[in-house]
Short mmCIF file of C-alpha atoms in Angstrom, two decimals:
data_model
loop_
_atom_site.label_atom_id
_atom_site.label_comp_id
_atom_site.label_asym_id
_atom_site.label_seq_id
_atom_site.Cartn_x
_atom_site.Cartn_y
_atom_site.Cartn_z
CA MET A 1 -7.60 53.01 70.06
CA ASN A 2 -9.22 49.56 70.26
CA ASN A 3 -11.87 50.67 67.74
CA LEU A 4 -9.18 51.66 65.25
CA LEU A 5 -7.43 48.31 65.53
CA ALA A 6 -10.75 46.51 65.16
CA ASN A 7 -11.47 48.45 61.93
CA THR A 8 -8.27 47.17 60.33
CA ARG A 9 -9.54 43.53 60.72
CA LEU A 10 -12.82 44.12 58.85
CA GLY A 11 -13.81 41.59 56.09
CA LEU A 12 -14.44 42.30 52.40
CA SER A 13 -16.74 45.14 51.50
CA LEU A 14 -19.87 44.62 49.41
CA ALA A 15 -18.22 46.39 46.48
CA GLU A 16 -15.24 44.03 46.58
CA VAL A 17 -17.50 40.99 46.66
CA VAL A 18 -19.54 42.29 43.71
CA VAL A 19 -16.48 43.10 41.61
CA ALA A 20 -14.79 39.80 42.48
CA SER A 21 -17.99 37.90 41.66
CA VAL A 22 -18.23 39.61 38.27
CA LEU A 23 -14.60 38.74 37.54
CA VAL A 24 -15.02 35.13 38.66
CA GLY A 25 -18.29 34.82 36.71
CA THR A 26 -16.63 36.17 33.57
CA VAL A 27 -13.77 33.72 33.96
CA VAL A 28 -16.12 30.77 34.58
CA VAL A 29 -18.27 31.63 31.56
CA GLY A 30 -15.16 31.96 29.41
CA ALA A 31 -13.75 28.69 30.73
CA LEU A 32 -17.01 26.85 30.06
CA ASN A 33 -17.07 28.23 26.52
CA MET A 34 -13.52 27.03 25.98
CA LEU A 35 -14.40 23.64 27.43
CA GLY A 36 -17.37 23.39 25.09
CA ALA A 37 -15.23 24.32 22.11
CA ALA A 38 -12.55 21.80 23.12
CA VAL A 39 -15.15 19.04 23.49
CA GLN A 40 -16.64 19.92 20.10
CA THR A 41 -13.18 19.84 18.52
CA LYS A 42 -12.48 16.45 20.08
CA ARG A 43 -15.79 15.12 18.82
CA ALA A 44 -15.15 16.48 15.34
CA ARG A 45 -11.76 14.79 15.40
CA ALA A 46 -13.30 11.46 16.42
CA ASP A 47 -15.94 11.70 13.67
CA LEU A 48 -13.30 12.67 11.15
CA MET A 49 -11.14 9.72 12.12
CA VAL A 50 -13.88 7.10 12.17
CA GLY A 51 -15.53 8.09 8.89
CA ALA A 52 -12.28 8.32 6.96
CA TRP A 53 -10.95 5.15 8.52
CA LEU A 54 -14.08 3.13 7.66
CA ALA A 55 -14.00 4.38 4.07
CA ASP A 56 -10.24 3.91 3.63
CA GLN A 57 -10.32 0.43 5.14
CA LEU A 58 -12.92 -0.84 2.68
CA LEU A 59 -11.34 0.98 -0.25
CA ALA A 60 -7.98 -0.69 0.46
CA GLU A 61 -9.68 -4.07 0.55
CA ILE A 62 -11.42 -3.51 -2.79
CA LYS A 63 -8.27 -2.27 -4.52
CA ALA A 64 -6.44 -5.42 -3.42
CA GLN A 65 -8.86 -7.59 -5.44
CA GLU A 66 -8.31 -8.66 -9.03
CA TYR A 67 -9.72 -6.57 -11.84
CA LEU A 68 -11.70 -9.47 -13.35
CA GLU A 69 -13.29 -12.52 -11.81
CA PRO A 70 -10.40 -15.04 -11.57
CA ASP A 71 -12.68 -18.03 -12.13
CA ASP A 72 -14.43 -16.57 -15.14
CA PRO A 73 -12.59 -13.54 -16.52
CA GLY A 74 -14.45 -13.70 -19.82
CA LEU A 75 -17.82 -12.75 -18.36
CA GLY A 76 -16.76 -9.21 -17.49
CA LEU A 77 -20.03 -7.90 -16.02
CA ILE A 78 -20.36 -5.62 -13.03
CA GLY A 79 -21.57 -7.61 -10.03
CA ARG A 80 -21.09 -10.89 -8.28
CA ASN A 81 -20.84 -14.18 -10.13
CA GLY A 82 -22.62 -17.43 -9.42
CA GLY A 83 -21.56 -18.89 -6.09
CA GLU A 84 -20.67 -15.51 -4.61
CA SER A 85 -23.16 -14.63 -1.90
CA SER A 86 -24.24 -11.04 -1.39
CA SER A 87 -24.15 -11.60 2.36
CA ASP A 88 -20.74 -13.28 2.53
CA ARG A 89 -17.92 -10.91 1.66
CA SER A 90 -15.21 -13.41 2.53
CA ASN A 91 -15.26 -15.07 -0.90
CA TRP A 92 -15.43 -11.90 -2.99
CA ASP A 93 -12.34 -11.90 -5.17
CA ASP A 94 -12.65 -9.21 -7.79
CA VAL A 95 -13.32 -5.47 -7.70
CA ASP A 96 -16.90 -5.49 -8.97
CA ASP A 97 -18.07 -8.10 -6.46
CA TYR A 98 -18.42 -5.06 -4.19
CA ALA A 99 -20.89 -3.30 -6.48
CA PHE A 100 -24.09 -2.18 -4.67
CA TYR A 101 -22.61 -3.16 -1.30
CA ASN A 102 -24.65 -1.46 1.42
CA VAL A 103 -24.20 -2.69 4.96
CA SER A 104 -24.75 -1.32 8.48
CA PRO A 105 -23.08 -1.79 10.89
CA PRO A 106 -19.79 -2.17 9.00
CA GLN A 107 -18.19 -5.60 8.79
CA THR A 108 -14.70 -6.93 8.24
CA LYS A 109 -13.75 -9.08 5.25
CA ASP A 110 -14.57 -12.22 7.24
CA ASN A 111 -18.06 -10.83 7.99
CA THR A 112 -17.35 -9.96 11.61
CA VAL A 113 -19.79 -7.21 12.58
CA LEU A 114 -18.17 -4.08 14.04
CA ASN A 115 -20.86 -3.28 16.58
CA GLU A 116 -19.00 -0.29 17.97
CA TYR A 117 -19.73 1.51 14.69
CA SER A 118 -23.44 0.73 14.60
CA ASP A 119 -24.21 4.36 13.69
CA TRP A 120 -22.34 3.97 10.42
CA THR A 121 -23.26 2.57 7.01
CA ARG A 122 -20.87 1.72 4.19
CA ILE A 123 -21.97 1.92 0.56
CA VAL A 124 -19.93 0.97 -2.51
CA ASP A 125 -20.45 1.86 -6.18
CA ILE A 126 -18.40 0.31 -8.97
CA TRP A 127 -18.60 1.39 -12.61
CA TRP A 128 -16.75 1.04 -15.87
CA ALA A 129 -14.81 4.21 -16.56
CA ARG A 130 -13.71 5.89 -19.77
CA ARG A 131 -9.99 6.02 -20.35
CA VAL A 132 -10.25 9.50 -21.84
CA ASN A 133 -11.51 11.28 -18.76
CA GLY A 134 -12.43 8.73 -16.10
CA GLU A 135 -16.18 9.32 -16.51
CA LEU A 136 -18.88 6.63 -16.62
CA ALA A 137 -18.63 4.22 -19.58
CA LEU A 138 -21.20 1.79 -20.92
CA LEU A 139 -18.65 -0.90 -21.71
CA ASP A 140 -15.52 -2.26 -20.08
CA PHE A 141 -12.43 -0.51 -21.47
CA GLY A 142 -10.11 -1.85 -18.79
CA LEU A 143 -10.73 0.79 -16.13
CA LYS A 144 -13.12 0.61 -13.19
CA GLY A 145 -14.16 3.45 -10.91
CA ILE A 146 -14.74 2.79 -7.22
CA ARG A 147 -16.66 4.96 -4.77
CA VAL A 148 -16.85 4.10 -1.08
CA GLN A 149 -19.01 6.10 1.28
CA ALA A 150 -19.03 5.89 5.05
CA ILE A 151 -22.25 7.48 6.30
CA TYR A 152 -22.97 8.47 9.88
CA HIS A 153 -26.69 8.33 10.83
CA GLU A 154 -27.76 7.72 7.25
CA GLY A 155 -30.91 9.66 6.34
CA GLN A 156 -31.06 11.51 9.63
CA ALA A 157 -30.74 15.23 10.29
CA ASP A 158 -27.17 14.89 11.58
CA GLU A 159 -26.02 12.71 8.66
CA LYS A 160 -22.33 12.96 7.77
CA ILE A 161 -20.75 11.39 4.71
CA VAL A 162 -17.10 10.62 4.00
CA THR A 163 -16.52 9.73 0.34
CA ARG A 164 -13.48 8.12 -1.23
CA TYR A 165 -12.88 7.50 -4.94
CA ALA A 166 -10.36 5.31 -6.71
CA TYR A 167 -9.61 3.70 -10.03
CA ARG A 168 -8.48 0.17 -10.76
CA SER A 169 -6.99 -0.79 -14.09
CA LYS A 170 -6.88 -4.09 -15.93
CA TRP A 171 -3.13 -3.46 -16.32
CA GLY A 172 -2.59 -2.02 -12.83
CA ALA A 173 -1.05 -3.17 -9.57
CA LEU A 174 -0.65 -6.94 -9.13
CA GLU A 175 -2.26 -7.70 -12.50
CA GLN A 176 1.11 -8.89 -13.83
CA ALA A 177 1.54 -12.63 -13.59
CA PRO A 178 4.85 -13.50 -11.97
CA VAL A 179 7.31 -15.28 -14.23
CA TYR A 180 7.65 -18.10 -11.74
CA ASP A 181 5.04 -19.57 -9.41
CA GLU A 182 4.84 -17.76 -6.11
CA THR A 183 2.19 -16.85 -3.58
CA VAL A 184 2.08 -13.16 -2.79
CA VAL A 185 0.43 -11.12 -0.06
CA THR A 186 -1.78 -8.34 -1.43
CA HIS A 187 -3.70 -7.09 1.58
CA ILE A 188 -2.99 -6.86 5.30
CA GLU A 189 -5.71 -6.36 7.89
CA SER A 190 -4.84 -5.64 11.49
CA GLU A 191 -6.88 -5.23 14.66
CA LEU A 192 -5.90 -3.14 17.66
CA ASN A 193 -7.67 -3.75 20.95
CA LEU A 194 -7.27 -0.97 23.46
CA GLY A 195 -9.30 -0.09 26.53
CA GLY A 196 -12.29 -2.20 25.57
CA GLY A 197 -12.47 -0.81 22.03
CA ALA A 198 -11.24 -2.45 18.86
CA GLN A 199 -10.08 -0.85 15.66
CA THR A 200 -9.25 -2.71 12.49
CA SER A 201 -7.11 -1.26 9.77
CA SER A 202 -6.01 -2.50 6.39
CA ALA A 203 -3.38 -1.80 3.79
CA HIS A 204 -3.19 -2.68 0.12
CA LEU A 205 0.26 -3.93 -0.92
CA LEU A 206 1.31 -2.88 -4.40
CA ASN A 207 4.47 -4.91 -4.92
CA HIS A 208 4.68 -8.68 -5.08
CA VAL A 209 5.44 -9.51 -1.45
CA VAL A 210 6.16 -13.22 -1.24
CA ASP A 211 3.96 -14.96 1.31
CA PRO A 212 6.33 -16.06 4.12
CA ASN A 213 3.91 -18.83 5.15
CA ASN A 214 3.79 -20.52 1.80
CA MET B 1 -3.80 59.54 64.49
CA ILE B 2 -0.72 57.73 63.41
CA ASN B 3 -2.32 54.33 64.20
CA ASN B 4 -5.43 55.32 62.21
CA ARG B 5 -3.31 56.06 59.08
CA ILE B 6 -1.51 52.76 59.43
CA GLY B 7 -4.83 50.95 59.81
CA ARG B 8 -6.34 52.52 56.62
CA SER B 9 -3.25 51.72 54.67
CA ARG B 10 -3.40 48.04 55.72
CA VAL B 11 -7.10 47.84 54.76
CA SER B 12 -6.50 49.25 51.29
CA GLN B 13 -3.56 46.81 50.86
CA GLN B 14 -5.87 43.92 51.80
CA ARG B 15 -8.54 45.15 49.34
CA GLY B 16 -5.97 45.25 46.50
CA THR B 17 -4.87 41.73 47.34
CA VAL B 18 -8.37 40.39 46.66
CA TYR B 19 -8.40 41.82 43.14
CA VAL B 20 -4.88 40.63 42.42
CA THR B 21 -5.78 37.12 43.63
CA VAL B 22 -8.98 37.00 41.57
CA LEU B 23 -7.20 38.30 38.48
CA GLY B 24 -4.32 35.86 39.02
CA VAL B 25 -6.68 32.90 39.26
CA ALA B 26 -8.57 34.19 36.21
CA MET B 27 -5.34 34.40 34.26
CA ILE B 28 -4.29 30.86 35.22
CA VAL B 29 -7.71 29.46 34.30
CA SER B 30 -7.61 31.35 31.00
CA VAL B 31 -4.13 30.12 30.13
CA ILE B 32 -5.05 26.51 30.96
CA GLY B 33 -8.27 26.76 28.97
CA LEU B 34 -6.69 28.42 25.96
CA THR B 35 -3.84 25.91 25.96
CA SER B 36 -6.17 22.91 26.02
CA LEU B 37 -8.28 24.47 23.28
CA HIS B 38 -5.18 25.12 21.21
CA ILE B 39 -3.94 21.55 21.73
CA SER B 40 -7.26 20.03 20.71
CA ARG B 41 -7.28 22.21 17.58
CA LEU B 42 -3.74 21.13 16.76
CA GLU B 43 -4.79 17.50 17.18
CA LEU B 44 -7.73 18.09 14.84
CA ARG B 45 -5.42 19.65 12.29
CA GLN B 46 -2.94 16.79 12.65
CA THR B 47 -5.72 14.25 12.15
CA GLN B 48 -6.96 16.18 9.11
CA THR B 49 -3.44 16.19 7.64
CA LEU B 50 -3.03 12.45 8.23
CA GLN B 51 -6.39 11.73 6.61
CA ASP B 52 -5.58 14.01 3.68
CA THR B 53 -2.25 12.25 3.17
CA ALA B 54 -3.86 8.80 3.32
CA TYR B 55 -6.40 9.77 0.69
CA ALA B 56 -3.80 11.57 -1.45
CA ARG B 57 -1.80 8.32 -1.43
CA SER B 58 -4.83 6.41 -2.67
CA VAL B 59 -5.45 9.07 -5.34
CA ALA B 60 -1.81 8.85 -6.45
CA GLN B 61 -2.21 5.11 -6.90
CA SER B 62 -5.39 5.71 -8.88
CA SER B 63 -3.47 8.17 -11.05
CA VAL B 64 -0.98 5.45 -11.97
CA GLU B 65 -3.81 2.98 -12.67
CA TYR B 66 -5.52 5.57 -14.86
CA ALA B 67 -2.30 6.48 -16.71
CA VAL B 68 -1.52 2.84 -17.49
CA ALA B 69 -5.07 2.27 -18.76
CA LYS B 70 -4.86 5.39 -20.87
CA ILE B 71 -1.59 4.55 -22.59
CA GLU B 72 -2.78 0.96 -23.10
CA SER B 73 -5.62 2.43 -25.18
CA ASP B 74 -3.38 4.66 -27.28
CA SER B 75 -0.94 2.98 -29.64
CA SER B 76 0.66 6.38 -30.32
CA TRP B 77 1.15 7.32 -26.68
CA ARG B 78 4.87 7.81 -27.11
CA SER B 79 4.29 10.63 -29.58
CA ASN B 80 1.04 11.97 -28.07
CA LEU B 81 2.49 12.42 -24.59
CA VAL B 82 5.51 14.54 -23.72
CA HIS B 83 8.28 13.63 -21.32
CA GLY B 84 7.86 15.40 -17.98
CA THR B 85 4.52 17.05 -18.76
CA GLU B 86 1.89 16.71 -16.05
CA TYR B 87 -1.57 15.72 -17.23
CA SER B 88 -4.48 16.24 -14.81
CA ILE B 89 -8.04 15.01 -14.64
CA THR B 90 -10.76 15.59 -12.07
CA PRO B 91 -13.67 13.27 -12.87
CA THR B 92 -17.17 14.26 -11.76
CA GLY B 93 -17.59 13.93 -8.02
CA PHE B 94 -13.94 13.12 -7.55
CA ASN B 95 -13.06 15.54 -4.76
CA ALA B 96 -9.30 15.31 -5.35
CA THR B 97 -6.93 16.02 -8.21
CA MET B 98 -5.38 13.14 -10.15
CA SER B 99 -2.34 13.82 -12.29
CA TYR B 100 0.28 11.75 -14.01
CA ARG B 101 3.45 12.28 -15.97
CA LEU B 102 5.74 10.05 -17.97
CA LEU B 103 9.52 10.22 -17.75
CA ASP B 104 12.06 8.70 -20.11
CA ASN B 105 15.03 8.71 -17.79
CA ASP B 106 17.47 7.60 -20.51
CA ASP B 107 17.19 10.56 -22.86
CA ASN B 108 14.11 12.63 -21.88
CA ASN B 109 12.44 11.63 -25.13
CA LEU B 110 9.51 9.21 -25.10
CA ALA B 111 9.19 8.96 -28.88
CA ASP B 112 12.69 8.00 -29.95
CA ASP B 113 12.69 4.33 -28.91
CA ALA B 114 9.65 2.05 -28.55
CA ASN B 115 11.59 -0.35 -26.34
CA GLU B 116 12.82 2.04 -23.69
CA PRO B 117 11.31 1.70 -20.24
CA VAL B 118 9.26 4.59 -18.93
CA GLU B 119 8.77 5.85 -15.41
CA ILE B 120 5.13 6.69 -14.70
CA GLN B 121 4.49 9.05 -11.81
CA GLY B 122 0.98 9.22 -10.39
CA ILE B 123 0.29 12.35 -8.38
CA GLY B 124 -2.52 12.62 -5.83
CA ARG B 125 -3.50 15.97 -4.34
CA TYR B 126 -6.11 16.29 -1.62
CA GLY B 127 -6.42 19.12 0.87
CA ASP B 128 -2.91 20.26 1.66
CA ALA B 129 -1.38 16.84 0.94
CA THR B 130 0.45 15.73 -2.19
CA VAL B 131 1.71 12.17 -2.70
CA VAL B 132 3.57 10.82 -5.72
CA TYR B 133 3.76 7.13 -6.65
CA SER B 134 6.29 5.96 -9.19
CA ILE B 135 6.39 2.76 -11.23
CA THR B 136 8.54 1.39 -14.02
CA TYR B 137 6.61 0.54 -17.17
CA ALA B 138 8.78 -1.71 -19.30
CA ARG B 139 8.80 -4.78 -21.46
CA SER B 140 8.23 -7.83 -19.29
CA VAL B 141 10.75 -10.58 -18.95
CA THR B 142 9.43 -13.84 -20.35
CA SER B 143 9.93 -17.19 -18.65
CA GLU B 144 12.49 -18.07 -21.33
CA GLU B 145 14.48 -15.00 -20.41
CA GLN B 146 14.52 -15.66 -16.69
CA VAL B 147 16.33 -18.35 -14.74
CA GLY B 148 15.30 -19.28 -11.25
CA PRO B 149 14.42 -18.86 -8.55
CA ALA B 150 17.36 -20.88 -7.36
CA ILE B 151 20.11 -20.66 -4.77
CA ILE B 152 22.58 -18.22 -6.31
CA HIS B 153 25.07 -18.06 -3.43
CA SER B 154 25.43 -19.92 -0.15
CA TYR B 155 27.59 -21.38 2.56
CA GLY B 156 26.26 -24.54 4.21
CA GLY B 157 29.02 -25.59 6.62
CA PRO B 158 30.88 -27.02 8.34
CA THR B 159 31.05 -24.64 11.29
CA SER B 160 33.35 -24.52 14.26
CA THR B 161 31.75 -22.15 16.77
CA ASN B 162 28.60 -20.28 17.67
CA GLU B 163 28.34 -16.52 18.04
CA ASN B 164 25.60 -14.31 19.45
CA VAL B 165 23.78 -11.61 17.55
CA ALA B 166 22.89 -8.72 19.82
CA SER B 167 22.50 -4.98 19.91
CA GLY B 168 25.90 -3.65 18.84
CA ALA B 169 27.21 -7.19 18.09
CA TYR B 170 26.14 -7.70 14.53
CA LYS B 171 27.09 -10.46 12.13
CA GLY B 172 26.87 -10.47 8.38
CA GLN B 173 28.12 -11.70 5.06
CA TYR B 174 29.20 -9.99 1.88
CA PHE B 175 28.44 -12.08 -1.21
CA LEU B 176 28.88 -11.68 -4.96
CA PRO B 177 26.96 -14.29 -6.99
CA SER B 178 28.44 -15.59 -10.22
CA PHE B 179 26.22 -15.62 -13.28
CA PRO B 180 26.69 -16.73 -16.90
CA ALA B 181 27.99 -14.09 -19.26
CA GLU B 182 24.56 -13.63 -20.86
CA ALA B 183 22.96 -12.51 -17.56
CA THR B 184 21.82 -8.91 -17.72
CA SER B 185 20.31 -8.42 -14.26
CA TRP B 186 19.49 -10.34 -11.13
CA SER B 187 17.13 -10.20 -8.18
CA VAL B 188 17.03 -11.61 -4.67
CA THR B 189 13.81 -13.46 -3.83
CA GLN B 190 14.61 -15.04 -0.47
CA ILE B 191 17.31 -15.32 2.16
CA ASP B 192 17.77 -18.30 4.49
CA VAL B 193 19.89 -17.92 7.61
CA TYR B 194 20.84 -20.75 9.97
CA LEU B 195 20.35 -19.78 13.61
CA GLN B 196 18.28 -20.21 16.74
CA GLN B 197 16.97 -18.26 19.72
CA ASN B 198 19.44 -17.48 22.48
CA GLY B 199 18.48 -17.25 26.13
CA VAL B 200 15.28 -15.48 27.13
CA ALA B 201 13.49 -14.57 23.90
CA THR B 202 13.16 -10.85 24.53
CA ALA B 203 15.21 -9.29 21.75
CA THR B 204 14.49 -8.69 18.06
CA LEU B 205 16.50 -9.90 15.08
CA HIS B 206 16.75 -7.66 12.02
CA VAL B 207 17.74 -9.35 8.79
CA ASN B 208 18.93 -6.59 6.47
CA LEU B 209 20.11 -6.53 2.90
CA TYR B 210 22.43 -3.67 1.93
CA SER B 211 24.26 -2.60 -1.16
CA ALA B 212 28.01 -2.95 -0.68
CA ASP B 213 30.67 -0.28 -0.75
CA GLY B 214 34.08 -0.75 -2.35
CA SER B 215 35.34 -2.69 0.67
CA GLY B 216 32.41 -5.10 0.71
CA HIS B 217 30.86 -3.38 3.74
CA PRO B 218 27.16 -2.44 4.12
CA ASN B 219 26.23 0.78 2.38
CA THR B 220 22.58 1.55 1.53
CA LEU B 221 19.76 -0.45 3.13
CA LEU B 222 17.74 -2.17 0.38
CA GLU B 223 15.28 -4.28 2.37
CA SER B 224 14.78 -5.18 5.99
CA ALA B 225 12.77 -7.75 7.93
CA SER B 226 12.41 -7.90 11.70
CA TYR B 227 11.58 -10.92 13.82
CA PRO B 228 10.84 -11.01 17.54
CA GLU B 229 13.19 -13.63 18.93
CA ASP B 230 10.34 -16.01 19.80
CA GLN B 231 9.63 -16.35 16.07
CA LEU B 232 13.08 -17.84 15.46
CA PRO B 233 13.88 -21.58 15.67
CA ALA B 234 13.92 -22.71 19.30
CA GLY B 235 15.89 -25.55 20.90
CA SER B 236 18.10 -26.32 17.92
CA PHE B 237 19.56 -24.55 14.93
CA ASP B 238 17.45 -24.43 11.79
CA TRP B 239 17.00 -22.44 8.61
CA HIS B 240 14.98 -19.25 9.01
CA GLN B 241 13.44 -18.03 5.75
CA VAL B 242 13.22 -14.34 4.91
CA PRO B 243 11.23 -13.39 1.78
CA ILE B 244 12.64 -10.50 -0.24
CA SER B 245 10.46 -8.61 -2.70
CA THR B 246 12.02 -5.30 -3.69
CA VAL B 247 15.68 -6.08 -4.40
CA ASN B 248 15.40 -6.24 -8.19
CA GLY B 249 17.28 -5.10 -11.27
CA LEU B 250 20.75 -5.65 -9.80
CA THR B 251 23.77 -5.53 -12.07
CA PRO B 252 25.80 -8.75 -12.42
CA GLY B 253 29.22 -8.30 -10.86
CA VAL B 254 27.94 -6.18 -7.99
CA GLY B 255 27.68 -7.80 -4.56
CA LEU B 256 25.41 -7.25 -1.57
CA CYS B 257 25.73 -7.44 2.20
CA LEU B 258 23.46 -9.57 4.35
CA THR B 259 23.48 -8.56 8.00
CA LEU B 260 21.99 -9.99 11.18
CA GLU B 261 21.41 -7.18 13.66
CA GLY B 262 19.93 -7.35 17.14
CA SER B 263 17.94 -4.86 19.15
CA GLY B 264 16.41 -4.90 22.60
CA SER B 265 17.82 -6.48 25.70
CA GLY B 266 19.90 -9.64 25.55
CA ASN B 267 20.91 -11.71 22.56
CA ALA B 268 18.63 -11.75 19.53
CA ALA B 269 19.96 -15.05 18.14
CA SER B 270 22.81 -17.49 18.12
CA ALA B 271 24.40 -18.36 14.79
CA PRO B 272 26.92 -21.09 13.88
CA ILE B 273 30.09 -19.62 12.40
CA ALA B 274 32.72 -21.21 10.19
CA THR B 275 36.29 -20.11 10.74
CA GLY B 276 39.44 -20.70 8.77
CA ILE B 277 37.65 -21.53 5.55
CA SER B 278 38.40 -20.59 1.98
CA GLN B 279 35.65 -18.82 0.06
CA THR B 280 35.43 -16.82 -3.13
CA ASN B 281 33.53 -13.59 -3.70
CA SER B 282 32.39 -13.42 -0.10
CA HIS B 283 33.57 -12.61 3.39
CA MET B 284 32.04 -12.48 6.82
CA LEU B 285 31.23 -9.20 8.56
CA ARG B 286 31.32 -8.43 12.25
CA GLY B 287 30.50 -5.07 13.72
CA GLY B 288 27.76 -2.78 14.90
CA TRP B 289 26.54 0.81 15.04
CA GLY B 290 27.70 1.48 11.49
CA SER B 291 31.20 0.09 11.95
CA TRP B 292 32.09 -3.15 10.17
CA ASN B 293 35.16 -5.38 9.85
CA ASP B 294 35.53 -8.10 7.25
CA TYR B 295 36.84 -11.63 7.83
CA PRO B 296 37.77 -13.38 4.55
CA ASN B 297 38.11 -16.82 6.18
CA ASP B 298 34.93 -16.80 8.27
CA ALA B 299 31.28 -17.23 7.28
CA ILE B 300 27.78 -17.48 8.65
CA LEU B 301 25.49 -20.16 7.24
CA TYR B 302 23.25 -18.64 4.61
CA ARG B 303 21.49 -19.28 1.32
CA ILE B 304 20.61 -16.53 -1.15
CA HIS B 305 17.73 -17.37 -3.48
CA GLY B 306 17.32 -15.32 -6.61
CA VAL B 307 16.68 -15.13 -10.30
CA TYR B 308 18.65 -13.73 -13.15
CA THR B 309 17.51 -12.59 -16.55
CA THR B 310 19.29 -13.08 -19.83
CA SER B 311 17.62 -10.18 -21.59
CA SER B 312 16.17 -6.82 -20.63
CA GLY B 313 12.79 -8.22 -21.65
CA SER B 314 11.00 -8.80 -24.93
CA GLY B 315 7.45 -9.29 -23.67
CA GLU B 316 4.57 -6.82 -23.52
CA PHE B 317 4.91 -3.48 -21.76
CA THR B 318 3.69 -3.89 -18.17
CA ILE B 319 4.30 -2.48 -14.73
CA THR B 320 7.56 -4.05 -13.61
CA PRO B 321 6.74 -6.12 -10.49
CA GLY B 322 8.32 -4.63 -7.39
CA SER B 323 8.70 -1.18 -8.92
CA TRP B 324 5.95 0.62 -6.97
CA GLN B 325 7.44 3.24 -4.67
CA THR B 326 6.61 6.65 -3.32
CA THR B 327 8.80 9.47 -4.49
CA ALA B 328 9.29 13.10 -3.53
CA ALA B 329 6.38 15.43 -4.23
CA PHE B 330 7.05 18.42 -6.47
#
């Protein structure tokens, strides 16, 4: 009688342990796969955000500039004018000042280096565009094409490129002189500091927004 | 014998419990894992959609810029282009679709009148996103045809009391500026309101400009500006300036409503109020949460700056300043 009662308190059999181990192993392998996929998705999202943000931020800044050099609109060549330094973006004031811009790590308009994006390079191309189809033109017909590229690990095996295009017209946004004298805001840049990281963002204003500080 | 049967039955029940437990845990782990995977994929998709929309917006703006440049190069654009027809281009390397269309909202006919304004819609399509920008392309108003900016309506005092602006305790003013008979349209360029902070500066003041309904009460919001209370004059009353940029093309003889609305805890501002005064084409508003009452003999202290034009414009065709806006995709 005591033997029978003892038998009912026996532990798990070898077969149970093996089957349970197989089940647990399968679940763990599946869970690790899902974790890996989730991490990859999160990383893809971060890359997608950073690349697009870096490209959009610079594109907005360029579009907010005047079509022609304000100090010398008659010259009309692609590139910076005398007195505009290639290393000092803060005094660039027309669209084609950004031609051949190629900087890593990215910088803000006031030349502050964004060290947290040291893996990225930003490149800008500006060209005269044809008004028939937007393609490359040899002369200025009043339309400029803009291409901004944000490149992760430029030239390396894991290189990723986000490209943004835009057009700017001689008769486009903010090219209309106001009837009366007023100072308007054309571009807003903001910086968000969170958890030790900083992110700047910018927006190009299309309407004449009167400068409240002027 | 009986005890032996009971014992075997208990053992097999215990063995089944192990499998059920393992399978239960496996199911919970699977559900948690699949859910987190699904959420991260949704976040990726949401990010992709936001990025697509941001770029589509930029492409839509480019479409307008391109359309304006194109019609500037074609003296016969009114006859070469058709009202409402969408024209698309996709330049080399341009990984999005740019389109534009011209609308003559007066009579659906671009060619019948060289002086009629035209609405240009720039359409940007990228990924699953479509954004449409709209501008008015019309003859510009010359400096001879525009008067101002100047104060076009105001009340400067005296006042007899102070009232608080707070959440649900709004103040405002209906006003109808008077213009010469030759005025064809008017715009608001700036609003000044006389006020100061009130108490602990924790609330927010919203200065809103509305169209007016038939009773001179706020109707449709035209422009809004918000100020944390600590940005308002402190210690004594003073004029607070609010720039206005998109309230254009108003018809003479139609008034607007200026409102001071508070949000957050506490009072957003304190404003001097005149009572028992006589005023024409204006009345004070008190209310909140969409309910307003008018007070013909009371007023806040305010100045409305604006311009008015004496012609619909005889200058060159340009983008009308302030006319950029997004519109519904189609």
